[in-house]
GROMACS .gro file of C-alpha atoms in nm:
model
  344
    1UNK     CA    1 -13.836  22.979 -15.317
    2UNK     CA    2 -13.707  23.221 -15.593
    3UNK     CA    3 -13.871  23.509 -15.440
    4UNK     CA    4 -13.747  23.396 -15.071
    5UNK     CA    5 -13.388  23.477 -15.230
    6UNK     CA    6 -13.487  23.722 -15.405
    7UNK     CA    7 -13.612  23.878 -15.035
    8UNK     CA    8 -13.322  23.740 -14.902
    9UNK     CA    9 -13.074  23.905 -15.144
   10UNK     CA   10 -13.274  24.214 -15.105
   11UNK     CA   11 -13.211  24.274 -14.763
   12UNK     CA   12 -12.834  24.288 -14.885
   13UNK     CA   13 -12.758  23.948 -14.682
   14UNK     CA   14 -12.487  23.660 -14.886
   15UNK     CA   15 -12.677  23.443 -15.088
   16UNK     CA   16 -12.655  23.054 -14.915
   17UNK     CA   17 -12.947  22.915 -15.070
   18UNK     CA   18 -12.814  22.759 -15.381
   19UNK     CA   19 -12.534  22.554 -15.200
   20UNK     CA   20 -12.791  22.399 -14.912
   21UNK     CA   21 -13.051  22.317 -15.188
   22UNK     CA   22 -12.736  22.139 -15.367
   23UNK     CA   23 -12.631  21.952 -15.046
   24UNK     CA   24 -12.959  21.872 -14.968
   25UNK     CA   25 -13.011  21.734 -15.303
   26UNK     CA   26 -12.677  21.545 -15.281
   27UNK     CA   27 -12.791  21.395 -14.955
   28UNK     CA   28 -13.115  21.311 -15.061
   29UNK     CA   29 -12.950  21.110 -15.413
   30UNK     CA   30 -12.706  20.986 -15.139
   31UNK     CA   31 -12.985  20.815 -14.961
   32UNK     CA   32 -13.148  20.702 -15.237
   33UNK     CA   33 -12.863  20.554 -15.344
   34UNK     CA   34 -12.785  20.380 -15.010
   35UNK     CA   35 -13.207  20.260 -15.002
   36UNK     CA   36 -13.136  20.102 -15.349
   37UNK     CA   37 -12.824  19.908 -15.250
   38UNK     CA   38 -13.072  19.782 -14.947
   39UNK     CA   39 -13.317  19.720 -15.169
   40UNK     CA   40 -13.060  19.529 -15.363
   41UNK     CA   41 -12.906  19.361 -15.058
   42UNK     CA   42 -13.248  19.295 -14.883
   43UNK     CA   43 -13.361  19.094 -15.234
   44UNK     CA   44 -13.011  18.949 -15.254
   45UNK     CA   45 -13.001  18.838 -14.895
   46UNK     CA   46 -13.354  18.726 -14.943
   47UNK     CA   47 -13.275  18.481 -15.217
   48UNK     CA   48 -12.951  18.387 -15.077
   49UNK     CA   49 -13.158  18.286 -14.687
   50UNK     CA   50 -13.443  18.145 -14.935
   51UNK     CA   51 -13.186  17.903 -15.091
   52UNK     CA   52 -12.999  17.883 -14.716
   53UNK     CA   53 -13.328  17.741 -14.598
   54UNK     CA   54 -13.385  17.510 -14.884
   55UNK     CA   55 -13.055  17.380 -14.851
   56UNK     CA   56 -13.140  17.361 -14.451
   57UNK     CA   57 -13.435  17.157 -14.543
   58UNK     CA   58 -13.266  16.909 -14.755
   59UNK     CA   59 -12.982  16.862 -14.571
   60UNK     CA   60 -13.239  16.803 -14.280
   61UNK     CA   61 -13.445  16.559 -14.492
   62UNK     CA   62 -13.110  16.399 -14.559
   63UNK     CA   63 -12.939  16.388 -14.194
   64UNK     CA   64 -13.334  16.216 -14.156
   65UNK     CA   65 -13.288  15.972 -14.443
   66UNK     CA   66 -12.888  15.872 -14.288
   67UNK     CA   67 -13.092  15.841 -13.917
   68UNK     CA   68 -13.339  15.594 -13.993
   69UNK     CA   69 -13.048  15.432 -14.253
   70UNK     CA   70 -12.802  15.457 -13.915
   71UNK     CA   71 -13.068  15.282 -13.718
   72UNK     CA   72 -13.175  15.002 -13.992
   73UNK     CA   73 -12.766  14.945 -14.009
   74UNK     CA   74 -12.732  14.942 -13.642
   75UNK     CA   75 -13.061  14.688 -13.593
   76UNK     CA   76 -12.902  14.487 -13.869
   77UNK     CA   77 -12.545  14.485 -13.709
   78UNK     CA   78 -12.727  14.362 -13.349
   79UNK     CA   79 -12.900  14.074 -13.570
   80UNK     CA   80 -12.556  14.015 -13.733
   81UNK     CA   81 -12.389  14.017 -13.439
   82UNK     CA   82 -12.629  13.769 -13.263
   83UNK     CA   83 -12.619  13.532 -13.542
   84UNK     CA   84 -12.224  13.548 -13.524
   85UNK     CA   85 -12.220  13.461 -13.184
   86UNK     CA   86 -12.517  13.177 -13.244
   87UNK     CA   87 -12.270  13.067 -13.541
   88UNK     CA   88 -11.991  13.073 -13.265
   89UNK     CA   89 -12.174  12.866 -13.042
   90UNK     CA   90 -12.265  12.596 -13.285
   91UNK     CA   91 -11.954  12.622 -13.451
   92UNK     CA   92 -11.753  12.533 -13.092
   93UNK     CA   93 -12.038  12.275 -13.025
   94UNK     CA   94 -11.981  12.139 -13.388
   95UNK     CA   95 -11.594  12.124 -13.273
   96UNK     CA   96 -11.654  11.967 -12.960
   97UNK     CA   97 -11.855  11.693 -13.117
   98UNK     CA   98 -11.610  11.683 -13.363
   99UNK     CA   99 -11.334  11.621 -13.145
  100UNK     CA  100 -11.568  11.382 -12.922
  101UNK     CA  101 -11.642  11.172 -13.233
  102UNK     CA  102 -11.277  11.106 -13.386
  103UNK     CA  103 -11.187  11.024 -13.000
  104UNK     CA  104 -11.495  10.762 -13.034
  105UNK     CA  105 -11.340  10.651 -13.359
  106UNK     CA  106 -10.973  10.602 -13.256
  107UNK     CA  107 -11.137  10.426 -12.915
  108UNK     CA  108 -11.345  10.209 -13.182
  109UNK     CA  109 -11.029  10.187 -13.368
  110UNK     CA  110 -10.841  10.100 -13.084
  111UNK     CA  111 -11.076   9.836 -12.980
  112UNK     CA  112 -11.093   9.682 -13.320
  113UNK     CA  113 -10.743   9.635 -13.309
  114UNK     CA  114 -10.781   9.468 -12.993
  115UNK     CA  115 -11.051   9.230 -13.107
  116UNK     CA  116 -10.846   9.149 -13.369
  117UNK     CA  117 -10.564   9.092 -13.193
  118UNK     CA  118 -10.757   8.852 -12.939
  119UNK     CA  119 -10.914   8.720 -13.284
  120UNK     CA  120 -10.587   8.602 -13.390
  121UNK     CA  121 -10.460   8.481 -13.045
  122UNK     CA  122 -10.783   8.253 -12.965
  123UNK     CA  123 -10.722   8.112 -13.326
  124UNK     CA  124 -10.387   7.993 -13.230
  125UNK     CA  125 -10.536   7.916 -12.880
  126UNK     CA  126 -10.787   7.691 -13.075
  127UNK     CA  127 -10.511   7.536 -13.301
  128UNK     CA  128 -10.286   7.430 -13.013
  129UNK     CA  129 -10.579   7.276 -12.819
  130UNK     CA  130 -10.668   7.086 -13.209
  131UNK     CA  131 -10.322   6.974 -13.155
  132UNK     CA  132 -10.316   6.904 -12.788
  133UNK     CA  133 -10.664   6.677 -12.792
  134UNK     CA  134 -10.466   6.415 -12.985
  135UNK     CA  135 -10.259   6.398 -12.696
  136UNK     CA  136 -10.478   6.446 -12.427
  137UNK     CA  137 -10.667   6.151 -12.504
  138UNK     CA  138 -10.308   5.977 -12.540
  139UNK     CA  139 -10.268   6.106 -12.159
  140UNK     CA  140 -10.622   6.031 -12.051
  141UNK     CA  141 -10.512   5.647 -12.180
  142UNK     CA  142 -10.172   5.673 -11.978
  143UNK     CA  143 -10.403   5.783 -11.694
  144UNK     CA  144 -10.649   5.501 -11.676
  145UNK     CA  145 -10.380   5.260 -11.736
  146UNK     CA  146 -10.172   5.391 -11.410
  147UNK     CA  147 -10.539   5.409 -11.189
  148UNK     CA  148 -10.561   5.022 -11.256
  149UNK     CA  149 -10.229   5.022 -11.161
  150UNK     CA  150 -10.264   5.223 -10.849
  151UNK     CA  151 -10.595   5.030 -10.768
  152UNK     CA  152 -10.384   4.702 -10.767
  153UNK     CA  153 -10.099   4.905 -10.554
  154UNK     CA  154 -10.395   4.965 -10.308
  155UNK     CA  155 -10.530   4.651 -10.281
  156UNK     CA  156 -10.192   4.479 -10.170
  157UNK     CA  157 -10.146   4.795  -9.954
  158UNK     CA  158 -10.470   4.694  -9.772
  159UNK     CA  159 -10.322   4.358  -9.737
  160UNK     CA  160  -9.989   4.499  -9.558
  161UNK     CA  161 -10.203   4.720  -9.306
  162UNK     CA  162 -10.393   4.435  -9.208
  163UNK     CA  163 -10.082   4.304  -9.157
  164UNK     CA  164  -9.955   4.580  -9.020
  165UNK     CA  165 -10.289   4.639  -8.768
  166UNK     CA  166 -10.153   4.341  -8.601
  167UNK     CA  167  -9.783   4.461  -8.581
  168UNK     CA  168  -9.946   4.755  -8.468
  169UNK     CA  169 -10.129   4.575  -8.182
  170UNK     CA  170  -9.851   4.367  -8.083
  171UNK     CA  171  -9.625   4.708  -8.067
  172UNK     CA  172  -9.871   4.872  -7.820
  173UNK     CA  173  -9.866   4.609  -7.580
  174UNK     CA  174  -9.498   4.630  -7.639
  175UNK     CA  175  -9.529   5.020  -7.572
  176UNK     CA  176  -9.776   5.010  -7.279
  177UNK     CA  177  -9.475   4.767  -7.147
  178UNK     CA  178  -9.210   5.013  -7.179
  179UNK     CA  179  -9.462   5.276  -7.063
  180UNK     CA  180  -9.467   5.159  -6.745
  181UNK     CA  181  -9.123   5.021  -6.690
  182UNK     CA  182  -9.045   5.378  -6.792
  183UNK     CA  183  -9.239   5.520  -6.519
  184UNK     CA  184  -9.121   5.287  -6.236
  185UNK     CA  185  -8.779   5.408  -6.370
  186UNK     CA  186  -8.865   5.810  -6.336
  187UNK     CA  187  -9.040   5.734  -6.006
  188UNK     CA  188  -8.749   5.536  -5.854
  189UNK     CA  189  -8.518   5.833  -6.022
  190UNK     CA  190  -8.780   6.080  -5.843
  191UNK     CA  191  -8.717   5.881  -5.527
  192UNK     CA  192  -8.378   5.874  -5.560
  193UNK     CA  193  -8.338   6.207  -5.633
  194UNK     CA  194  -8.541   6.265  -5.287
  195UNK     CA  195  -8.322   6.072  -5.109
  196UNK     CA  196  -8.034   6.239  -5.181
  197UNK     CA  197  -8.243   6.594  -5.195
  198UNK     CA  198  -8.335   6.458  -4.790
  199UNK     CA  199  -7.987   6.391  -4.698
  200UNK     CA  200  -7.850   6.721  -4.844
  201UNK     CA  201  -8.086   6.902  -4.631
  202UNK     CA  202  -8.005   6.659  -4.321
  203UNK     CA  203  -7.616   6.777  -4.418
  204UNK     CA  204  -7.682   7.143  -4.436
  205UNK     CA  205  -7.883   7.142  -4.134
  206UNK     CA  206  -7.548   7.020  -3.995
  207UNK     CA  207  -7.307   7.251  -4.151
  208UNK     CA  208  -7.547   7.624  -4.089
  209UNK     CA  209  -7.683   7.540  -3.794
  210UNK     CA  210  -7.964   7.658  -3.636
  211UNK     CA  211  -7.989   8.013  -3.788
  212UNK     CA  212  -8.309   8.228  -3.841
  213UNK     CA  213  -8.218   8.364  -4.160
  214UNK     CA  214  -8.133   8.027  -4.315
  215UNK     CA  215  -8.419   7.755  -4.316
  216UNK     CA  216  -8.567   7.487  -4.530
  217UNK     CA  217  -8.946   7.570  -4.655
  218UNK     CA  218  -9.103   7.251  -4.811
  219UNK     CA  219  -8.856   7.136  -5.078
  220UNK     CA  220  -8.644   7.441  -5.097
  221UNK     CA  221  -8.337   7.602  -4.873
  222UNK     CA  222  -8.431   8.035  -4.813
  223UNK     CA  223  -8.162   8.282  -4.747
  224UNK     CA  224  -8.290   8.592  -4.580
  225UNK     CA  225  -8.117   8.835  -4.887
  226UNK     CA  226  -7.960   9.073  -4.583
  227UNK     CA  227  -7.727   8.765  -4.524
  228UNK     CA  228  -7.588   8.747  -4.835
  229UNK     CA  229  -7.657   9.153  -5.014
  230UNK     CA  230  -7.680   9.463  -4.880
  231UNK     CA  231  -7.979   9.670  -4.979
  232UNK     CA  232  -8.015   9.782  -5.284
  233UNK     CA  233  -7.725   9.534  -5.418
  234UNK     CA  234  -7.656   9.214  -5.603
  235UNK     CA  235  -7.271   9.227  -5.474
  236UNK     CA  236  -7.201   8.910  -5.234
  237UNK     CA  237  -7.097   9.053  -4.904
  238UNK     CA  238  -6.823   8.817  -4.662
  239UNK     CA  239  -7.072   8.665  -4.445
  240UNK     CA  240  -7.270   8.613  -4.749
  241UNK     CA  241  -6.959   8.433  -4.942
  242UNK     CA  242  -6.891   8.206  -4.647
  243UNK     CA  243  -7.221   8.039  -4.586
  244UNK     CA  244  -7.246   7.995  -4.979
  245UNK     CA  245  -6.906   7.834  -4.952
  246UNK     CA  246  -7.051   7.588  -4.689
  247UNK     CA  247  -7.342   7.505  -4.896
  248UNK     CA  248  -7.097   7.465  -5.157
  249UNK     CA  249  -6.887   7.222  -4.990
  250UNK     CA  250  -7.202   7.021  -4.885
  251UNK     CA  251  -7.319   7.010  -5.197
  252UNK     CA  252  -7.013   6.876  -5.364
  253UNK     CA  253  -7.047   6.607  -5.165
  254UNK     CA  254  -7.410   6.514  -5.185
  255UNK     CA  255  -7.315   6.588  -5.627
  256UNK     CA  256  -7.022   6.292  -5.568
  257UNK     CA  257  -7.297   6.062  -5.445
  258UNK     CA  258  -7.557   6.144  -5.763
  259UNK     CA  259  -7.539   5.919  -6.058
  260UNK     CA  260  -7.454   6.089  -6.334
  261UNK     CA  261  -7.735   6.007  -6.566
  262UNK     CA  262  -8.010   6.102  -6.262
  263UNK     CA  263  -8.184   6.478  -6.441
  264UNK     CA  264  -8.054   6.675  -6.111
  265UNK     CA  265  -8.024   7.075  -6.156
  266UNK     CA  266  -7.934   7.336  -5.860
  267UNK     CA  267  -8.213   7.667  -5.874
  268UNK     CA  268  -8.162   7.975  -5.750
  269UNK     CA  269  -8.432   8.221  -5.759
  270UNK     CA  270  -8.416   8.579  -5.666
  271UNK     CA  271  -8.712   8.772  -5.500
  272UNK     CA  272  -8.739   9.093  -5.346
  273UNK     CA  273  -9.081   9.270  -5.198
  274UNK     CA  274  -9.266   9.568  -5.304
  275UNK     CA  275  -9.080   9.852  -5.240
  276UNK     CA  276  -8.931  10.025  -5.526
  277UNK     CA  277  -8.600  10.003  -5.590
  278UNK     CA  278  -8.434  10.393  -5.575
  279UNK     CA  279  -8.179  10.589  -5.766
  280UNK     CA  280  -8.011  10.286  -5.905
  281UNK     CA  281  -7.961  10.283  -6.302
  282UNK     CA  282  -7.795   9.917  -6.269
  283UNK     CA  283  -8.139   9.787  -6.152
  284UNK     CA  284  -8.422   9.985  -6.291
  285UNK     CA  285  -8.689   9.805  -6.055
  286UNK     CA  286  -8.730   9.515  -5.858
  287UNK     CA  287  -8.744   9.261  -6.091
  288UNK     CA  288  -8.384   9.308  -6.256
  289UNK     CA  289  -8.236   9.318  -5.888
  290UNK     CA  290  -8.370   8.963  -5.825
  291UNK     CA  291  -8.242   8.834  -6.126
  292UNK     CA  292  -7.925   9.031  -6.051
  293UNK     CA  293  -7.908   8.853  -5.761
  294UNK     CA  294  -7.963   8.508  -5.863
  295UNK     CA  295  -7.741   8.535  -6.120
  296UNK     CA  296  -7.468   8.627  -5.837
  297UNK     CA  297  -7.534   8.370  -5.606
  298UNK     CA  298  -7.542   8.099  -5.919
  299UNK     CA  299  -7.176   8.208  -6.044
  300UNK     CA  300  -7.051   8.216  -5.714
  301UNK     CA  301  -7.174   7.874  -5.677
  302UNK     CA  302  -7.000   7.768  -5.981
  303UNK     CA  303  -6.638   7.946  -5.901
  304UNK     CA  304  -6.717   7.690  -5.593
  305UNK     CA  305  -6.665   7.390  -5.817
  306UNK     CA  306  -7.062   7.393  -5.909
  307UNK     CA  307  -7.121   7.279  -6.297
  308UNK     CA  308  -7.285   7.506  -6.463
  309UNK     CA  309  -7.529   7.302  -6.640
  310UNK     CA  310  -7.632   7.205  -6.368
  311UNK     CA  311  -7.739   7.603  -6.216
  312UNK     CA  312  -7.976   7.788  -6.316
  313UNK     CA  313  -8.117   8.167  -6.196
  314UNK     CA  314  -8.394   8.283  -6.246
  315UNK     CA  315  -8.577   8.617  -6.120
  316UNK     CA  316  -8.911   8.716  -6.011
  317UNK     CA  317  -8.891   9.024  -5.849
  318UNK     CA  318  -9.156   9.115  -5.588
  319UNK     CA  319  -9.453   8.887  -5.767
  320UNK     CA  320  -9.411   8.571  -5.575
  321UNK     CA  321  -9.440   8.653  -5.186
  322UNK     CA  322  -9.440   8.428  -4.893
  323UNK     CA  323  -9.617   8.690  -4.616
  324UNK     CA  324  -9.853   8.949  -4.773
  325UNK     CA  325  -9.926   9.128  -4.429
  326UNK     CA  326  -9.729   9.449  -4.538
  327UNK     CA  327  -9.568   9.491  -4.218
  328UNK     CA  328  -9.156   9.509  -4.182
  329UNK     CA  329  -9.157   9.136  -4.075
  330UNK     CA  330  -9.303   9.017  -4.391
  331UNK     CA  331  -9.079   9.236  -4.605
  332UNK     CA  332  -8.797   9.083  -4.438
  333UNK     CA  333  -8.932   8.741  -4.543
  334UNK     CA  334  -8.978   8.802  -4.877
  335UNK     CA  335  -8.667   8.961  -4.968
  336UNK     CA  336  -8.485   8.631  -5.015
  337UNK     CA  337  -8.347   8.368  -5.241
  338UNK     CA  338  -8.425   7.983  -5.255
  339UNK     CA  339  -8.202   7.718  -5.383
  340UNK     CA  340  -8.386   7.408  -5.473
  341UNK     CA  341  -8.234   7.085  -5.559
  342UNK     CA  342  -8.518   6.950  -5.859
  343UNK     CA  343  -8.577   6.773  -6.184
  344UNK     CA  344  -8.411   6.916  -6.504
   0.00000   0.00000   0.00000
């Protein structure tokens, strides 16, 4: 190299040699220097990621240890918890029998207190009937002395029905006697009472005349009802009020004839047929314009003079016929009203 600058220098050129060799030689130390700190760094960093991984290892070992510690802890928390709620179970059961057993006991109590109390009353019970026996039997003494009492009473009772069978025997031949008086009495009344019933017909014959509407059916005097109402009504019309005045009059004087004490009664019963009675809120059917009418005819009777005990109206609507053909005729007969002259 000495000689290359000693060429070099000979040829008259500058002389750069010297300073590259220096930088060279700088740059080679530099590089050195920078291997050795890597050197250094490399072993550093090697020890330092030798320990890292030791460190790694144990902490791994460790977090391994805590795992299966985590897992024995959680096992033993399920078995804890299971034997809390097992303890729960029989601690509520325990409570319930508890609870079941001092309501058994106050019951028990309860019933002792009872059984004491029915204890005591039967005690008293059995005292009072101690001290009732002694007078019991004083009763049961009493007693037998009034049966043999009684039992004396009866025998002279039998004596005074014997006696009295005969009364008795005596009083219904007596009654049988009265019986029949009694009924030759109501028959000759009954008689009597047809006499006079005869010869108030005979009269009325007399005093109405022949008339179509007006007639005597067995024991009874009919009015055809359109001589006395007009349809539909219970109001006494003037033809109607003058042939009740004539039977009126006539019987007044048949009534002057009557003993008093003969049962005699005047009655007047209303009857319609079966067509219904229209548009008329006074009489709502049939029946209450019979009895409407009766009623009419019997106080008209009595402003006549008629007593009123001795009237009576009655009512039976279209239920008791005389013609059940259906034709017009034997409506007309059965809208009527009979006046009988009977027994009270």
């Amino acid at each position: 190299m000495a000689s290359r600058s000693r060429r070099f220098r000979d040829r008259g050129g500058p002389d750069i040699w010297p300073g590259f060799v220096d930088a060279l030689t700088t740059l080679l130390l530099a590089i050195s220097f920078l291997l050795s700190v890597f050197m250094l760094a490399q072993f550093f960093l090697g020890q330092a990621l030798s320990g890292r991984d030791e460190a790694l290892a144990r902490l791994n070992s460790q977090i391994a240890d805590l795992t299966d510690l985590l897992a024995l802890e959680r096992q033993a928390n399920a078995e804890l918890r299971l034997s809390v709620s097992s303890l729960s179970s029989g601690v509520e059961s325990a409570t319930k029998e508890r609870d079941q057993l001092r309501d058994q006991l106050a019951a028990q109590g309860d019933k002792a207190t009872g059984l004491e109390a029915q204890a005591s009353q039967l005690s008293a019970e059995l005292d009072r009937e101690k001290a009732l026996s002694a007078d019991a039997q004083a009763q049961v003494d009493l007693l037998n002395r009034q049966i043999a009492e009684l039992r004396q009473q009866l025998t002279e009772i039998a004596a005074l029905l014997d006696q009295s069978d005969v009364k008795d025997r005596e009083s219904q031949a007596v009654i049988a006697d009265l019986g029949r008086r009694l009924n030759l009495a109501l028959a000759s009344k009954v008689e009597e009472l047809a006499r006079y019933r005869s010869e108030f017909f005979g009269r009325l014959r007399e005093v109405l005349g022949e008339r179509q509407d007006v007639r005597i059916v067995g024991d009874r005097f009919v009015f055809q009802s359109e001589v006395l109402f007009a349809s539909g009504s219970a109001e006494i019309g003037p033809g109607g009020q003058e042939t009740l005045a004539r039977f009126a009059a006539t019987l007044k004087e048949i009534m002057a004839q009557i003993p008093t004490e003969l049962p005699w009664i005047l009655r007047v019963d209303g009857h319609t047929d079966v067509t219904p009675i229209i548009n008329s809120p006074l009489y709502p059917s049939n029946w209450e314009l019979s009895t409407g009418r009766a009623v009419a005819v019997a106080k008209f009777l009595i402003a006549q003079g008629i007593p009123p005990e001795r009237v009576a109206a009655t009512g039976f609507g279209e239920f008791q016929p005389l013609d059940t053909s259906g034709g017009p005729e034997s409506l007309a007969r059965n809208r009527r009203i009979e006046l009988k002259l009977t027994e009270r």
